[in-house]
Amino acid sequence: MSTIRTAETSSRLRCIVCGATPGSAGQDFRCTTCGDLLEFFFPGWTSNQDPPAFDPAALKSLWLNRRTSLDALDQSGVWRFRELLPHIPNPEEHVITLGEGNTPLYRLPRCARATGVKNLRAKHQGMNPTASFKDTGMTVAASSAHQGGFRWVACASTGNTSASMAAYAARGNMRSLVLIPDGKISWGKLSQSLDYGALTCQLRTDFDGCVRILNELVRQKPVYLLNSVNPYRIEGQKTAAIELMEQLAWEPPDHIIVPGGNLGNSSAIGKALLEMRELKLISRLPKLSIIQAHGANPFYRSVREFGGKKLEPMTADTLATAIRIGNPASWKKALRVLQATGGEVEEVTEVEIAAAKAEIGADGIGCEPASAVTLAGLKKLRRSGFVKPGEAVVLILTGHTLKDPDFTVKFHRGDLFTGTSGEIEGAPAKYLQRAPVVLDADLGAVIAALDAAERNSKC
Amino acid sequence: MSTIRTAETSSRLRCIVCGATPGSAGQDFRCTTCGDLLEFFFPGWTSNQDPPAFDPAALKSLWLNRRTSLDALDQSGVWRFRELLPHIPNPEEHVITLGEGNTPLYRLPRCARATGVKNLRAKHQGMNPTASFKDTGMTVAASSAHQGGFRWVACASTGNTSASMAAYAARGNMRSLVLIPDGKISWGKLSQSLDYGALTCQLRTDFDGCVRILNELVRQKPVYLLNSVNPYRIEGQKTAAIELMEQLAWEPPDHIIVPGGNLGNSSAIGKALLEMRELKLISRLPKLSIIQAHGANPFYRSVREFGGKKLEPMTADTLATAIRIGNPASWKKALRVLQATGGEVEEVTEVEIAAAKAEIGADGIGCEPASAVTLAGLKKLRRSGFVKPGEAVVLILTGHTLKDPDFTVKFHRGDLFTGTSGEIEGAPAKYLQRAPVVLDADLGAVIAALDAAERNSKC
């Protein structure tokens, strides 16, 4: 294994716009020259370097063998791939892990038939410890906070980010602060942060006001920022793509389809694909396509209307709350990987999202609404001819169905889109209208209900 | 690996009371002689057999190496241990898996300090695909249904069982039927069954009435019963204990503590421990203790008041809904493993459960209320001296915190036990009262809140 180097000395920060390479990041993780986002890069990883940075076969073998280890780092589906992550000194002491990653890759037989894409799978990042993909990035960023000696970490979020942050902070014996706007609290979404012991402050302002206060706070007090501008989070999220390739025996699919909200996840998966090709871990690039909800589509409009030259923030409105973002922080990073992989951008309606979620559910896989934009988007990409029937497609599901049980219940009771839930274009009626039937306590009545369901499922 | 035999020819069914050994089970999985429960046994597994059924070292090595396989059976944390399960013929065709098992074993540092048990860990079965331990049994029982050619599977449940059943049925291209009493629907608990496409019938009767109709149904129609009397479910649930021992390098802890509801899980874990000792996979038995909620304590009363000679059913009442069971189906199986391992039975109050859940949460681990009885029970077992400070203890957490977000929110808002939530005996106040604070959008106000929280956490 002497050919395995660590990235210890080689990861550097670089501004994605002006190219400045600061020796360390400020508390707000913004470029001090131009104010844009920073990212990690690895100067030794160019494909023409001789000798190459890594022996790809040795690296794959090392990662695989770590699966048999009882060591906490090796058991993590993130830290198992630590050669491709920024180095955390003294990892035994500083790495905070909940055993994240190690998420399943599922075939979707019914969705495959419905879309005409025979080779269709889903990588379910909702199977992470706090039930969303955020954990893969949070383990790296929280460990960085721990290594930096921080007592407090913070973010502005009411959803998956705050849940994940609160869990990792608690694990690492740090305190966590969640800033949210006063007034519109979704208690269900906050339940995890409360459970893991975060301090939650409702500020008398809007979401942008919370972000502004948060940025002031981290500049004045020793509080570590865990919002998505934190480049450590992107690095951790890369591992979903690495693990996916391992699950596919390093044979890349033709397409990977990702929900687009704040666009950090798209950026991370695309970054991993580009790095893996550079390191000769894979021989070709999948096309990475990004799907947004129509009511929260600033990136879609940026690409389609402005050729990616600018992004106009908007007031976002979609029931897929995890991607209800009008001003995505990582849009420039996402644009770059979209272009580098030759992917496409699409938008889908609320009704298309709900139907797609029910279809994924019928394959026995539960996901939150934001995850279902991937299947809804695939249908459009099939119709446009961008995805061909013989191609291999992987959908990235980002959250567990239990993240939003209300959506599921309302949809199947017909309360989500009054008047439409039984007649959604492209969704077979048998996937819908799953509301309970009320019957007398009589065997004959139950048998009649079974027979009726049997007839419906054959329609 | 020639010493590895399969259990193919050796698993048999046996009545746990009269000892009858039917060649196959009826549709209701009851003994045709005396009506009690059946269990699997493996005639070749006696410890004095020569040659032994398995070479323990070879078996451990085989199981470990399967972790590096891409095969779906090997990737499952249940089927990886298939040598100790009833054989499913043609597993490639019939095994239905969601990649269940493979659940993390966490240290609980804060809980360890609070209980004085230094070596304290939690095996989190809530990290299964549908977020409860039910998946480990369901994969085996649903596969058995598939192998039997069934089109329909069914259970009476509004909670974790129906969620798990619906997912595995969908995965296996079968239909699932959920029977529940009319009137008292917890929609959140039903959301997963709806998502995975179950047919839900609300019957105008009580829960016992649903069970009665269900038993009539499976006798008259080709519908496969997936209630907990199904002995395949117990077999699958054994793997939690096998996986736990592997994670502990086959060094058993002194105590394993399990929530007691229907008592199938306790029975399964105990059965696995006894079988592993018989097969020389472990050299000694942990004590398996079972904790019930005071409001649903028929097993506790059976052992304490009647020496296990009878169990008086009761009307169960506890907020820990997953163990709100007044007439546990598997109590005789559980009694046997309790006695065989020398474990203890305890009961805990609602307030003790809520405080324990908040304390586990403060360690960054989210669980549903029923899981938290284990920590609450450990505190009592420490006070009684049954568990000693130097002993190694593993708590079995059975469900994810997202199974019951309402409980968490109500507790931290102080709405769960009016007047008591701030003053729970044995629970440090810092773990409680995590309700959000409302502040002006002002940096100074946020810093003051941080400082106050810092002071509180040092109390």
Tab-separated table of C-alpha atoms in Angstrom, chain A residues 173-425:
chain	number	residue	atom	x	y	z
A	173	ASN	CA	-19.346	17.797	22.538
A	174	MET	CA	-19.957	21.177	20.917
A	175	ARG	CA	-23.030	23.399	21.202
A	176	SER	CA	-25.092	24.345	18.155
A	177	LEU	CA	-27.093	27.465	17.336
A	178	VAL	CA	-29.970	27.498	14.854
A	179	LEU	CA	-31.224	30.878	13.619
A	180	ILE	CA	-34.681	30.944	12.062
A	181	PRO	CA	-37.179	33.676	11.205
A	182	ASP	CA	-39.876	34.235	13.800
A	183	GLY	CA	-43.425	33.324	12.915
A	184	LYS	CA	-43.367	30.521	10.363
A	185	ILE	CA	-42.001	27.587	12.310
A	186	SER	CA	-42.536	24.091	10.976
A	187	TRP	CA	-42.273	22.234	14.279
A	188	GLY	CA	-41.941	18.839	12.654
A	189	LYS	CA	-38.864	20.002	10.761
A	190	LEU	CA	-37.361	21.407	13.951
A	191	SER	CA	-37.972	18.304	16.040
A	192	GLN	CA	-34.575	16.801	15.353
A	193	SER	CA	-32.666	19.953	16.326
A	194	LEU	CA	-34.604	20.070	19.604
A	195	ASP	CA	-33.926	16.382	20.196
A	196	TYR	CA	-30.166	16.752	19.635
A	197	GLY	CA	-30.033	19.776	21.922
A	198	ALA	CA	-29.521	22.788	19.655
A	199	LEU	CA	-30.162	26.320	20.885
A	200	THR	CA	-32.847	27.670	18.583
A	201	CYS	CA	-33.317	31.440	18.231
A	202	GLN	CA	-36.325	32.814	16.374
A	203	LEU	CA	-35.341	36.242	15.103
A	204	ARG	CA	-37.866	38.965	14.301
A	205	THR	CA	-36.724	39.193	10.679
A	206	ASP	CA	-36.821	37.146	7.473
A	207	PHE	CA	-34.441	34.381	6.365
A	208	ASP	CA	-31.981	36.816	4.752
A	209	GLY	CA	-31.956	38.770	8.004
A	210	CYS	CA	-30.999	35.582	9.873
A	211	VAL	CA	-28.118	34.946	7.464
A	212	ARG	CA	-26.920	38.538	7.901
A	213	ILE	CA	-26.887	38.275	11.706
A	214	LEU	CA	-25.175	34.888	11.456
A	215	ASN	CA	-22.380	36.324	9.321
A	216	GLU	CA	-21.910	39.177	11.794
A	217	LEU	CA	-21.864	36.686	14.643
A	218	VAL	CA	-19.135	34.447	13.229
A	219	ARG	CA	-16.936	37.463	12.532
A	220	GLN	CA	-17.240	38.721	16.112
A	221	LYS	CA	-17.426	35.536	18.187
A	222	PRO	CA	-15.686	32.159	18.043
A	223	VAL	CA	-18.660	30.477	16.382
A	224	TYR	CA	-18.019	28.119	13.468
A	225	LEU	CA	-20.228	28.622	10.389
A	226	LEU	CA	-21.866	25.445	9.091
A	227	ASN	CA	-23.970	26.949	6.301
A	228	SER	CA	-23.472	25.519	2.832
A	229	VAL	CA	-20.811	28.091	1.924
A	230	ASN	CA	-18.519	26.029	4.158
A	231	PRO	CA	-16.301	24.189	1.642
A	232	TYR	CA	-15.688	21.255	4.002
A	233	ARG	CA	-19.337	20.310	3.597
A	234	ILE	CA	-18.926	20.069	-0.183
A	235	GLU	CA	-15.900	17.808	0.271
A	236	GLY	CA	-17.819	15.381	2.474
A	237	GLN	CA	-20.743	15.309	0.065
A	238	LYS	CA	-18.377	14.199	-2.700
A	239	THR	CA	-18.273	10.753	-1.133
A	240	ALA	CA	-21.815	9.925	-2.295
A	241	ALA	CA	-20.447	9.839	-5.842
A	242	ILE	CA	-17.343	7.868	-4.881
A	243	GLU	CA	-19.396	5.289	-2.995
A	244	LEU	CA	-21.813	5.107	-5.941
A	245	MET	CA	-18.999	4.309	-8.346
A	246	GLU	CA	-17.726	1.600	-6.030
A	247	GLN	CA	-21.232	0.116	-5.880
A	248	LEU	CA	-21.255	0.101	-9.689
A	249	ALA	CA	-17.851	-1.640	-9.776
A	250	TRP	CA	-16.368	1.660	-11.074
A	251	GLU	CA	-18.445	1.504	-14.261
A	252	PRO	CA	-20.042	4.971	-14.459
A	253	PRO	CA	-23.705	5.290	-15.467
A	254	ASP	CA	-24.608	7.493	-18.424
A	255	HIS	CA	-26.626	9.898	-16.295
A	256	ILE	CA	-26.773	11.041	-12.680
A	257	ILE	CA	-29.789	13.157	-11.772
A	258	VAL	CA	-29.771	15.413	-8.705
A	259	PRO	CA	-32.353	17.712	-7.077
A	260	GLY	CA	-31.334	21.370	-7.286
A	261	GLY	CA	-31.931	23.630	-4.296
A	262	ASN	CA	-28.977	25.456	-2.812
A	263	LEU	CA	-26.887	23.492	-5.363
A	264	GLY	CA	-24.190	22.391	-2.941
A	265	ASN	CA	-25.000	18.728	-3.485
A	266	SER	CA	-24.902	18.997	-7.286
A	267	SER	CA	-21.578	20.811	-6.990
A	268	ALA	CA	-20.152	18.157	-4.689
A	269	ILE	CA	-21.189	15.198	-6.806
A	270	GLY	CA	-19.922	16.883	-9.966
A	271	LYS	CA	-16.639	17.787	-8.275
A	272	ALA	CA	-16.164	14.167	-7.232
A	273	LEU	CA	-16.823	12.935	-10.769
A	274	LEU	CA	-14.276	15.338	-12.238
A	275	GLU	CA	-11.684	14.451	-9.616
A	276	MET	CA	-12.256	10.721	-10.048
A	277	ARG	CA	-11.720	11.023	-13.781
A	278	GLU	CA	-8.583	13.092	-13.231
A	279	LEU	CA	-7.267	10.394	-10.869
A	280	LYS	CA	-8.213	7.654	-13.376
A	281	LEU	CA	-10.592	6.043	-10.887
A	282	ILE	CA	-13.225	6.208	-13.634
A	283	SER	CA	-12.617	6.334	-17.351
A	284	ARG	CA	-15.511	8.548	-18.433
A	285	LEU	CA	-17.887	11.141	-17.011
A	286	PRO	CA	-21.590	10.579	-16.419
A	287	LYS	CA	-23.773	13.513	-17.461
A	288	LEU	CA	-24.872	15.273	-14.274
A	289	SER	CA	-28.345	16.793	-14.657
A	290	ILE	CA	-30.011	19.088	-12.144
A	291	ILE	CA	-33.762	19.307	-11.576
A	292	GLN	CA	-35.533	22.188	-9.851
A	293	ALA	CA	-39.121	22.722	-8.775
A	294	HIS	CA	-40.896	25.188	-11.051
A	295	GLY	CA	-41.644	27.415	-8.056
A	296	ALA	CA	-37.974	27.534	-7.024
A	297	ASN	CA	-36.183	27.511	-10.379
A	298	PRO	CA	-33.613	30.352	-10.358
A	299	PHE	CA	-30.847	28.064	-11.619
A	300	TYR	CA	-33.033	26.628	-14.370
A	301	ARG	CA	-33.827	30.165	-15.517
A	302	SER	CA	-30.204	31.225	-15.203
A	303	VAL	CA	-29.102	28.487	-17.592
A	304	ARG	CA	-32.061	28.596	-19.978
A	305	GLU	CA	-32.608	32.363	-20.147
A	306	PHE	CA	-29.193	33.834	-19.425
A	307	GLY	CA	-26.811	31.098	-20.547
A	308	GLY	CA	-25.543	30.884	-16.961
A	309	LYS	CA	-24.195	34.447	-17.115
A	310	LYS	CA	-26.269	35.621	-14.161
A	311	LEU	CA	-28.751	34.295	-11.626
A	312	GLU	CA	-31.797	36.326	-10.663
A	313	PRO	CA	-32.902	35.543	-7.081
A	314	MET	CA	-36.610	34.889	-6.657
A	315	THR	CA	-39.178	34.267	-3.933
A	316	ALA	CA	-39.262	30.488	-3.845
A	317	ASP	CA	-42.522	28.590	-3.480
A	318	THR	CA	-42.767	24.811	-3.553
A	319	LEU	CA	-44.053	22.040	-1.288
A	320	ALA	CA	-40.668	20.375	-1.767
A	321	THR	CA	-39.336	22.380	1.161
A	322	ALA	CA	-35.783	21.006	1.051
A	323	ILE	CA	-35.254	22.778	-2.294
A	324	ARG	CA	-37.398	25.865	-1.587
A	325	ILE	CA	-34.481	28.231	-2.184
A	326	GLY	CA	-34.662	31.403	-4.238
A	327	ASN	CA	-31.016	32.456	-4.106
A	328	PRO	CA	-28.830	29.329	-4.225
A	329	ALA	CA	-25.399	29.899	-2.694
A	330	SER	CA	-23.521	27.378	-4.852
A	331	TRP	CA	-24.968	28.181	-8.290
A	332	LYS	CA	-21.617	29.027	-9.871
A	333	LYS	CA	-20.093	25.777	-8.658
A	334	ALA	CA	-23.087	23.853	-10.000
A	335	LEU	CA	-22.961	25.624	-13.349
A	336	ARG	CA	-19.367	24.568	-13.791
A	337	VAL	CA	-20.043	20.863	-13.194
A	338	LEU	CA	-23.192	20.974	-15.308
A	339	GLN	CA	-21.136	22.289	-18.218
A	340	ALA	CA	-18.109	20.067	-17.561
A	341	THR	CA	-20.191	16.893	-17.577
A	342	GLY	CA	-22.563	17.914	-20.371
A	343	GLY	CA	-25.621	17.617	-18.147
A	344	GLU	CA	-29.011	19.234	-18.552
A	345	VAL	CA	-31.174	21.381	-16.308
A	346	GLU	CA	-34.935	20.882	-15.976
A	347	GLU	CA	-37.876	22.113	-13.948
A	348	VAL	CA	-40.933	20.152	-12.802
A	349	THR	CA	-44.329	21.097	-11.393
A	350	GLU	CA	-45.725	20.398	-7.936
A	351	VAL	CA	-48.079	17.789	-9.332
A	352	GLU	CA	-45.262	16.065	-11.204
A	353	ILE	CA	-43.229	15.956	-7.986
A	354	ALA	CA	-46.075	14.412	-5.991
A	355	ALA	CA	-46.796	11.786	-8.643
A	356	ALA	CA	-43.105	10.882	-8.887
A	357	LYS	CA	-42.866	10.515	-5.107
A	358	ALA	CA	-45.806	8.103	-5.121
A	359	GLU	CA	-44.220	6.093	-7.934
A	360	ILE	CA	-40.900	5.808	-6.093
A	361	GLY	CA	-42.916	4.786	-3.031
A	362	ALA	CA	-44.603	2.038	-5.016
A	363	ASP	CA	-41.129	0.587	-5.576
A	364	GLY	CA	-40.858	0.314	-1.783
A	365	ILE	CA	-38.544	3.333	-1.457
A	366	GLY	CA	-39.679	6.298	0.613
A	367	CYS	CA	-38.257	9.747	-0.030
A	368	GLU	CA	-39.094	13.341	0.761
A	369	PRO	CA	-40.730	15.435	-1.986
A	370	ALA	CA	-37.500	17.206	-3.005
A	371	SER	CA	-35.913	13.837	-3.834
A	372	ALA	CA	-38.751	12.974	-6.202
A	373	VAL	CA	-37.926	15.830	-8.592
A	374	THR	CA	-35.256	13.484	-9.949
A	375	LEU	CA	-37.787	10.976	-11.301
A	376	ALA	CA	-40.107	13.748	-12.496
A	377	GLY	CA	-37.130	15.340	-14.249
A	378	LEU	CA	-36.073	12.045	-15.792
A	379	LYS	CA	-39.486	11.771	-17.434
A	380	LYS	CA	-38.967	15.156	-19.079
A	381	LEU	CA	-35.413	14.306	-20.102
A	382	ARG	CA	-36.746	11.113	-21.684
A	383	ARG	CA	-39.382	13.043	-23.605
A	384	SER	CA	-36.805	15.539	-24.856
A	385	GLY	CA	-34.563	12.687	-25.981
A	386	PHE	CA	-31.691	13.739	-23.713
A	387	VAL	CA	-31.893	10.394	-21.901
A	388	LYS	CA	-32.170	7.359	-24.174
A	389	PRO	CA	-33.932	4.097	-23.238
A	390	GLY	CA	-30.762	2.004	-23.293
A	391	GLU	CA	-28.776	4.329	-21.038
A	392	ALA	CA	-27.963	3.721	-17.370
A	393	VAL	CA	-29.432	6.306	-15.005
A	394	VAL	CA	-28.917	6.909	-11.276
A	395	LEU	CA	-31.234	9.194	-9.324
A	396	ILE	CA	-29.863	10.792	-6.159
A	397	LEU	CA	-32.525	10.713	-3.437
A	398	THR	CA	-31.619	13.214	-0.756
A	399	GLY	CA	-34.054	12.730	2.137
A	400	HIS	CA	-36.122	10.013	3.857
A	401	THR	CA	-39.914	9.915	3.532
A	402	LEU	CA	-40.201	10.496	7.300
A	403	LYS	CA	-38.779	13.995	6.809
A	404	ASP	CA	-42.222	15.062	5.567
A	405	PRO	CA	-45.053	12.669	6.502
A	406	ASP	CA	-47.658	15.434	6.155
A	407	PHE	CA	-47.005	15.733	2.435
A	408	THR	CA	-47.566	11.998	1.971
A	409	VAL	CA	-50.753	11.911	3.995
A	410	LYS	CA	-52.259	14.979	2.349
A	411	PHE	CA	-51.466	13.700	-1.113
A	412	HIS	CA	-53.065	10.293	-0.638
A	413	ARG	CA	-56.095	11.767	1.105
A	414	GLY	CA	-56.520	14.084	-1.884
A	415	ASP	CA	-55.927	17.234	0.170
A	416	LEU	CA	-52.742	18.392	-1.554
A	417	PHE	CA	-54.083	19.508	-4.920
A	418	THR	CA	-57.836	19.621	-4.575
A	419	GLY	CA	-59.485	18.197	-7.626
A	420	THR	CA	-56.328	16.962	-9.323
A	421	SER	CA	-54.790	14.164	-7.274
A	422	GLY	CA	-56.650	11.423	-9.119
A	423	GLU	CA	-55.831	12.655	-12.593
A	424	ILE	CA	-52.154	13.462	-12.798
A	425	GLU	CA	-50.757	13.177	-16.274
